[in-house]
């Protein structure tokens, strides 16, 4: 196979590679000049990376300019360290790894081999159909040991002469794990000294978003879904989704978290998104199940509170009850109670 030379777009897609670190160094970005006006697009994209990571566990849409995209990863790393928040650290590493996984699924065999080499993996192209690759079994075990699904158990793999035979999808998933660990290690810095005020303020804002996502408590929700008790914002999103209209990331996140929290099954939520033009069954299911706490850490995510939804333009058609609640689930709880009583 022809050896691969990475181009700028590859560095933008995989900014955690050792080779990309060299490119970032060449850009001569310093923490102090990050807040200068000429670097505004970089800081904005870094902020988006993190908001998406916290709310949707992905790094958001790439920008066209590769330099901005590459630099925004390094900037996001600084912002994460500035938050000193372990939830954001873990969430960001996972989000970047998941976005990389989505790119890897569309990557050529040659590029996958080159990316695996960056992690010193013993990965080669397979000559045995239907497998794409074979991987040294200790590299396999190192990354698959955390996966609970039986399809990852070593006894369920084709193993010959110390090599595990795998398709592209599985190699991409194993690489996702390796990427997550590398990014987590990079974030493992206790403190950065002399941060500019602009960076501290963005970091504080991100911490607030993370706390709002994790810390909502709701007393008692009805056992069955009461659609007539949906708050206006969620009714609007639900209607848009039912008509297959595009929803923003935060809109999808708000709707999905709301529906899984009021007891709608992951399957039913998936059905709702099926008619979207950008529907990707595997990714959508994964995201819903992750939000519902059926995968990963087992944490079920709550919808953002009203103040966050207001900032993102999701709060619509406020009514009287909206004036007395601070969270869409609180609205639902109160409205459903008034209907049953
Ligand atoms: S106030 Fe809250 S519950 Fe009411 S529409 Fe706005 S975001 Fe939704």
Short mmCIF file of C-alpha atoms and ligand atoms in Angstrom, two decimals:
data_model
loop_
_atom_site.label_atom_id
_atom_site.label_comp_id
_atom_site.label_asym_id
_atom_site.label_seq_id
_atom_site.Cartn_x
_atom_site.Cartn_y
_atom_site.Cartn_z
CA UNK A 1 0.00 0.00 0.00
CA UNK A 2 1.25 3.54 -0.82
CA UNK A 3 2.45 5.43 2.28
CA UNK A 4 0.17 8.33 3.21
CA UNK A 5 1.13 11.97 3.44
CA UNK A 6 -1.43 13.83 5.52
CA UNK A 7 -2.84 17.07 4.09
CA UNK A 8 -4.21 20.08 6.01
CA UNK A 9 -7.74 18.66 5.96
CA UNK A 10 -6.51 15.51 7.72
CA UNK A 11 -4.87 17.61 10.43
CA UNK A 12 -8.15 19.50 10.81
CA UNK A 13 -10.14 16.26 11.12
CA UNK A 14 -7.63 14.64 13.50
CA UNK A 15 -6.10 17.51 15.49
CA UNK A 16 -4.92 15.19 18.29
CA UNK A 17 -2.35 13.40 16.08
CA UNK A 18 1.34 13.85 16.94
CA UNK A 19 1.89 15.23 13.43
CA UNK A 20 -0.84 17.83 13.98
CA UNK A 21 0.84 18.99 17.20
CA UNK A 22 3.86 19.98 15.07
CA UNK A 23 1.54 22.01 12.79
CA UNK A 24 0.01 23.73 15.80
CA UNK A 25 3.47 24.66 17.13
CA UNK A 26 4.29 26.21 13.73
CA UNK A 27 1.24 28.46 14.02
CA UNK A 28 2.91 30.16 17.02
CA UNK A 29 -0.28 30.72 18.95
CA UNK A 30 0.23 31.86 22.53
CA UNK A 31 -2.34 31.91 25.32
CA UNK A 32 -2.02 35.70 25.52
CA UNK A 33 -2.67 36.35 21.81
CA UNK A 34 -5.72 34.03 21.71
CA UNK A 35 -7.92 36.89 22.82
CA UNK A 36 -6.60 39.31 20.18
CA UNK A 37 -9.14 40.39 17.51
CA UNK A 38 -7.38 38.55 14.65
CA UNK A 39 -7.84 35.25 16.51
CA UNK A 40 -11.55 35.78 17.23
CA UNK A 41 -12.71 33.07 14.74
CA UNK A 42 -10.39 30.55 16.47
CA UNK A 43 -11.72 31.38 19.92
CA UNK A 44 -15.32 31.24 18.68
CA UNK A 45 -14.82 27.83 17.07
CA UNK A 46 -13.10 26.56 20.23
CA UNK A 47 -16.09 27.70 22.27
CA UNK A 48 -18.45 25.93 19.84
CA UNK A 49 -16.38 22.75 20.11
CA UNK A 50 -16.88 22.82 23.85
CA UNK A 51 -20.55 23.78 23.90
CA UNK A 52 -21.24 20.94 21.50
CA UNK A 53 -19.14 18.58 23.58
CA UNK A 54 -21.05 19.43 26.77
CA UNK A 55 -24.50 19.44 25.18
CA UNK A 56 -24.23 16.85 22.39
CA UNK A 57 -21.01 14.88 22.92
CA UNK A 58 -19.58 15.87 19.56
CA UNK A 59 -17.21 18.62 18.45
CA UNK A 60 -19.68 20.39 16.13
CA UNK A 61 -19.45 21.26 12.44
CA UNK A 62 -15.96 21.94 11.10
CA UNK A 63 -15.26 25.41 9.73
CA UNK A 64 -13.93 25.77 6.18
CA UNK A 65 -10.61 27.30 7.14
CA UNK A 66 -8.29 24.45 8.18
CA UNK A 67 -5.94 26.76 10.11
CA UNK A 68 -8.83 27.97 12.25
CA UNK A 69 -10.09 24.43 12.73
CA UNK A 70 -6.67 23.08 13.77
CA UNK A 71 -5.93 26.01 16.10
CA UNK A 72 -9.38 25.82 17.69
CA UNK A 73 -8.59 22.34 19.00
CA UNK A 74 -5.48 23.61 20.81
CA UNK A 75 -7.52 26.56 22.10
CA UNK A 76 -10.32 24.30 23.30
CA UNK A 77 -7.75 22.26 25.24
CA UNK A 78 -6.66 25.47 27.02
CA UNK A 79 -10.28 26.37 27.77
CA UNK A 80 -11.00 22.91 29.20
CA UNK A 81 -7.95 23.08 31.47
CA UNK A 82 -9.05 26.58 32.54
CA UNK A 83 -12.43 25.22 33.70
CA UNK A 84 -10.67 22.78 36.13
CA UNK A 85 -13.85 20.74 35.79
CA UNK A 86 -13.43 16.96 35.55
CA UNK A 87 -16.85 16.44 33.92
CA UNK A 88 -15.91 18.86 31.11
CA UNK A 89 -12.50 17.20 30.73
CA UNK A 90 -14.00 13.73 30.29
CA UNK A 91 -16.86 14.98 28.17
CA UNK A 92 -14.57 16.91 25.82
CA UNK A 93 -12.20 13.98 25.30
CA UNK A 94 -15.16 11.71 24.55
CA UNK A 95 -16.76 14.25 22.18
CA UNK A 96 -13.58 14.74 20.13
CA UNK A 97 -13.07 10.97 19.99
CA UNK A 98 -16.62 10.40 18.81
CA UNK A 99 -16.34 13.04 16.09
CA UNK A 100 -13.09 11.43 14.95
CA UNK A 101 -14.88 8.06 14.84
CA UNK A 102 -17.50 9.54 12.49
CA UNK A 103 -14.68 10.74 10.16
CA UNK A 104 -12.85 7.40 10.39
CA UNK A 105 -15.89 5.53 9.09
CA UNK A 106 -15.48 7.40 5.78
CA UNK A 107 -11.69 7.17 5.71
CA UNK A 108 -9.58 5.19 3.23
CA UNK A 109 -7.77 2.05 4.45
CA UNK A 110 -4.44 3.80 3.89
CA UNK A 111 -5.41 6.73 6.09
CA UNK A 112 -6.70 4.46 8.85
CA UNK A 113 -3.38 2.61 8.82
CA UNK A 114 -1.50 5.93 9.03
CA UNK A 115 -3.66 7.15 11.92
CA UNK A 116 -3.20 3.84 13.77
CA UNK A 117 0.56 4.23 13.26
CA UNK A 118 0.41 7.57 15.08
CA UNK A 119 -0.66 5.50 18.13
CA UNK A 120 2.10 2.94 17.42
CA UNK A 121 -0.50 0.27 16.71
CA UNK A 122 0.49 -3.01 15.15
CA UNK A 123 -2.25 -2.73 12.46
CA UNK A 124 -1.92 -4.13 8.94
CA UNK A 125 -4.25 -4.60 5.98
CA UNK A 126 -5.86 -8.03 5.96
CA UNK A 127 -5.52 -10.39 3.02
CA UNK A 128 -8.37 -12.51 4.39
CA UNK A 129 -11.82 -11.47 3.18
CA UNK A 130 -14.20 -10.19 4.51
CA UNK A 131 -11.84 -8.53 6.99
CA UNK A 132 -10.20 -5.16 6.29
CA UNK A 133 -7.47 -5.25 8.93
CA UNK A 134 -5.60 -7.39 11.43
CA UNK A 135 -4.42 -6.03 14.76
CA UNK A 136 -2.01 -7.42 17.37
CA UNK A 137 -4.22 -8.93 20.07
CA UNK A 138 -2.67 -6.90 22.93
CA UNK A 139 -3.63 -3.64 21.15
CA UNK A 140 -7.08 -5.11 20.73
CA UNK A 141 -7.37 -6.03 24.40
CA UNK A 142 -6.02 -2.69 25.62
CA UNK A 143 -8.89 -0.85 23.97
CA UNK A 144 -11.75 -3.36 23.87
CA UNK A 145 -11.50 -4.38 27.54
CA UNK A 146 -13.93 -1.60 28.62
CA UNK A 147 -16.61 -2.57 26.11
CA UNK A 148 -19.43 -4.61 27.64
CA UNK A 149 -21.11 -5.88 24.46
CA UNK A 150 -20.30 -9.58 23.89
CA UNK A 151 -19.39 -8.84 20.27
CA UNK A 152 -16.12 -7.39 21.63
CA UNK A 153 -15.13 -10.44 23.71
CA UNK A 154 -11.86 -11.93 22.46
CA UNK A 155 -13.48 -15.39 22.19
CA UNK A 156 -15.88 -13.93 19.62
CA UNK A 157 -13.08 -12.65 17.35
CA UNK A 158 -11.21 -14.37 14.55
CA UNK A 159 -7.73 -14.73 16.08
CA UNK A 160 -4.79 -16.24 14.16
CA UNK A 161 -1.09 -16.07 15.08
CA UNK A 162 -1.71 -13.35 17.66
CA UNK A 163 -3.65 -11.16 15.22
CA UNK A 164 -7.32 -10.21 15.52
CA UNK A 165 -9.14 -9.87 12.19
CA UNK A 166 -11.43 -6.84 12.09
CA UNK A 167 -13.56 -4.76 9.78
CA UNK A 168 -13.16 -1.00 9.39
CA UNK A 169 -16.06 -0.17 11.70
CA UNK A 170 -14.50 -2.07 14.62
CA UNK A 171 -11.04 -0.59 14.03
CA UNK A 172 -12.59 2.89 13.99
CA UNK A 173 -14.35 2.19 17.29
CA UNK A 174 -11.13 0.91 18.89
CA UNK A 175 -9.29 3.98 17.63
CA UNK A 176 -12.02 6.14 19.17
CA UNK A 177 -11.09 4.67 22.55
CA UNK A 178 -7.39 5.32 21.96
CA UNK A 179 -8.10 8.91 20.88
CA UNK A 180 -10.26 9.53 23.97
CA UNK A 181 -7.45 8.36 26.24
CA UNK A 182 -4.83 10.50 24.46
CA UNK A 183 -6.96 13.65 24.73
CA UNK A 184 -7.78 12.95 28.40
CA UNK A 185 -4.05 12.67 29.09
CA UNK A 186 -3.42 16.01 27.37
CA UNK A 187 -6.08 17.61 29.56
CA UNK A 188 -4.47 16.24 32.67
CA UNK A 189 -2.78 19.52 33.59
CA UNK A 190 -3.73 20.89 36.99
CA UNK A 191 -3.49 24.61 36.25
CA UNK A 192 -2.48 27.20 33.67
CA UNK A 193 -0.94 30.37 35.03
CA UNK A 194 -1.72 33.97 33.95
CA UNK A 195 -4.78 33.32 31.81
CA UNK A 196 -6.27 36.39 30.12
CA UNK A 197 -9.62 37.61 31.50
CA UNK A 198 -11.38 36.69 28.21
CA UNK A 199 -10.37 33.03 28.59
CA UNK A 200 -11.39 32.88 32.26
CA UNK A 201 -14.80 34.33 31.45
CA UNK A 202 -15.45 31.75 28.65
CA UNK A 203 -14.29 28.96 30.98
CA UNK A 204 -16.70 30.14 33.70
CA UNK A 205 -19.54 30.21 31.22
CA UNK A 206 -18.78 26.65 30.07
CA UNK A 207 -18.72 25.47 33.68
CA UNK A 208 -22.15 27.03 34.16
CA UNK A 209 -23.56 25.18 31.12
CA UNK A 210 -22.09 21.89 32.40
CA UNK A 211 -23.59 22.42 35.87
CA UNK A 212 -26.98 23.23 34.38
CA UNK A 213 -26.89 20.03 32.33
CA UNK A 214 -25.89 17.81 35.24
CA UNK A 215 -27.69 19.37 38.15
CA UNK A 216 -31.42 19.53 37.49
CA UNK A 217 -33.60 17.74 39.98
CA UNK A 218 -37.25 17.05 39.30
CA UNK A 219 -39.59 15.63 41.94
CA UNK A 220 -42.19 13.45 40.28
CA UNK A 221 -43.11 13.02 36.64
CA UNK A 222 -46.26 11.27 35.35
CA UNK A 223 -45.86 7.56 34.52
CA UNK A 224 -47.29 7.95 30.99
CA UNK A 225 -46.37 10.58 28.40
CA UNK A 226 -48.82 13.51 28.53
CA UNK A 227 -48.25 15.38 25.28
CA UNK A 228 -50.72 18.12 26.21
CA UNK A 229 -48.46 19.00 29.17
CA UNK A 230 -45.39 19.68 26.99
CA UNK A 231 -43.96 23.18 27.57
CA UNK A 232 -44.32 25.55 24.58
CA UNK A 233 -40.63 25.28 23.62
CA UNK A 234 -40.78 21.48 23.46
CA UNK A 235 -44.14 21.48 21.63
CA UNK A 236 -42.57 23.74 18.99
CA UNK A 237 -39.52 21.45 18.62
CA UNK A 238 -41.72 18.35 18.55
CA UNK A 239 -43.88 19.83 15.82
CA UNK A 240 -40.83 20.82 13.77
CA UNK A 241 -39.39 17.31 14.16
CA UNK A 242 -42.71 15.70 13.19
CA UNK A 243 -42.68 17.77 9.98
CA UNK A 244 -39.05 16.66 9.32
CA UNK A 245 -37.86 20.26 9.63
CA UNK A 246 -34.20 20.81 10.49
CA UNK A 247 -33.43 21.26 14.20
CA UNK A 248 -30.27 22.87 15.57
CA UNK A 249 -27.93 20.72 17.72
CA UNK A 250 -29.22 22.31 20.89
CA UNK A 251 -32.81 21.90 19.65
CA UNK A 252 -32.26 18.17 19.10
CA UNK A 253 -30.54 17.84 22.43
CA UNK A 254 -33.35 19.66 24.28
CA UNK A 255 -36.04 17.59 22.58
CA UNK A 256 -34.24 14.25 23.03
CA UNK A 257 -33.35 14.82 26.69
CA UNK A 258 -36.88 16.00 27.41
CA UNK A 259 -38.54 13.00 25.76
CA UNK A 260 -36.30 10.37 27.36
CA UNK A 261 -36.75 11.99 30.76
CA UNK A 262 -40.55 11.91 30.60
CA UNK A 263 -40.44 8.20 29.81
CA UNK A 264 -40.51 7.99 26.00
CA UNK A 265 -38.53 4.96 24.83
CA UNK A 266 -35.29 5.42 22.87
CA UNK A 267 -36.99 3.55 20.01
CA UNK A 268 -39.88 6.05 19.88
CA UNK A 269 -37.49 9.02 19.93
CA UNK A 270 -35.49 7.42 17.13
CA UNK A 271 -38.70 7.06 15.06
CA UNK A 272 -39.25 10.80 15.40
CA UNK A 273 -35.86 11.61 13.85
CA UNK A 274 -36.10 9.01 11.08
CA UNK A 275 -37.53 11.34 8.46
CA UNK A 276 -34.74 13.93 8.81
CA UNK A 277 -32.69 14.34 5.64
CA UNK A 278 -29.41 13.95 7.59
CA UNK A 279 -30.69 10.89 9.51
CA UNK A 280 -28.00 8.35 10.27
CA UNK A 281 -29.51 5.39 12.06
CA UNK A 282 -26.41 4.19 13.90
CA UNK A 283 -25.34 7.66 15.04
CA UNK A 284 -28.86 8.73 16.04
CA UNK A 285 -29.48 5.56 18.05
CA UNK A 286 -26.10 5.91 19.71
CA UNK A 287 -26.78 9.53 20.68
CA UNK A 288 -30.27 8.80 22.01
CA UNK A 289 -29.11 5.79 24.01
CA UNK A 290 -26.18 7.79 25.36
CA UNK A 291 -28.48 10.64 26.43
CA UNK A 292 -30.90 8.12 27.97
CA UNK A 293 -28.05 6.64 30.04
CA UNK A 294 -28.31 3.27 28.30
CA UNK A 295 -24.67 3.49 27.18
CA UNK A 296 -21.37 4.86 28.44
CA UNK A 297 -21.39 6.22 31.99
CA UNK A 298 -25.06 5.32 32.57
CA UNK A 299 -25.89 8.98 33.32
CA UNK A 300 -29.20 10.13 31.92
CA UNK A 301 -28.85 13.72 30.77
CA UNK A 302 -31.43 16.35 31.64
CA UNK A 303 -32.63 19.07 29.23
CA UNK A 304 -30.90 22.44 29.68
CA UNK A 305 -32.76 24.85 31.91
CA UNK A 306 -34.90 27.71 30.55
CA UNK A 307 -32.13 30.33 30.78
CA UNK A 308 -29.91 28.23 28.50
CA UNK A 309 -32.76 27.56 26.06
CA UNK A 310 -33.53 31.27 26.00
CA UNK A 311 -29.91 32.09 25.11
CA UNK A 312 -30.09 29.68 22.17
CA UNK A 313 -33.45 30.91 20.86
CA UNK A 314 -35.28 27.67 21.75
CA UNK A 315 -37.64 29.30 24.26
CA UNK A 316 -40.78 30.11 22.26
CA UNK A 317 -44.44 31.01 22.95
CA UNK A 318 -43.94 31.45 26.70
CA UNK A 319 -47.15 31.28 28.65
CA UNK A 320 -48.20 32.09 32.23
CA UNK A 321 -46.81 28.88 33.68
CA UNK A 322 -43.42 29.64 32.07
CA UNK A 323 -43.14 32.65 34.35
CA UNK A 324 -43.14 30.34 37.40
CA UNK A 325 -40.68 27.66 36.25
CA UNK A 326 -36.98 27.62 35.44
CA UNK A 327 -36.86 24.26 33.70
CA UNK A 328 -38.95 22.54 30.95
CA UNK A 329 -39.33 19.39 33.10
CA UNK A 330 -40.66 21.53 35.98
CA UNK A 331 -43.20 22.98 33.54
CA UNK A 332 -44.24 19.49 32.44
CA UNK A 333 -44.49 18.24 36.00
CA UNK A 334 -46.67 21.18 37.08
CA UNK A 335 -48.92 21.12 34.00
CA UNK A 336 -49.45 17.35 34.14
CA UNK A 337 -50.30 17.62 37.86
CA UNK A 338 -52.86 20.37 37.18
CA UNK A 339 -54.45 18.22 34.46
CA UNK A 340 -54.76 15.11 36.61
CA UNK A 341 -55.96 17.06 39.67
S1 LIG B 1 -39.80 29.43 29.72
FE1 LIG B 1 -38.82 27.46 29.78
S2 LIG B 1 -40.44 26.00 29.61
FE2 LIG B 1 -41.29 27.93 28.95
S3 LIG B 1 -41.03 27.95 26.74
FE3 LIG B 1 -39.27 28.97 27.61
S4 LIG B 1 -37.73 27.38 27.82
FE4 LIG B 1 -39.69 26.37 27.55
#
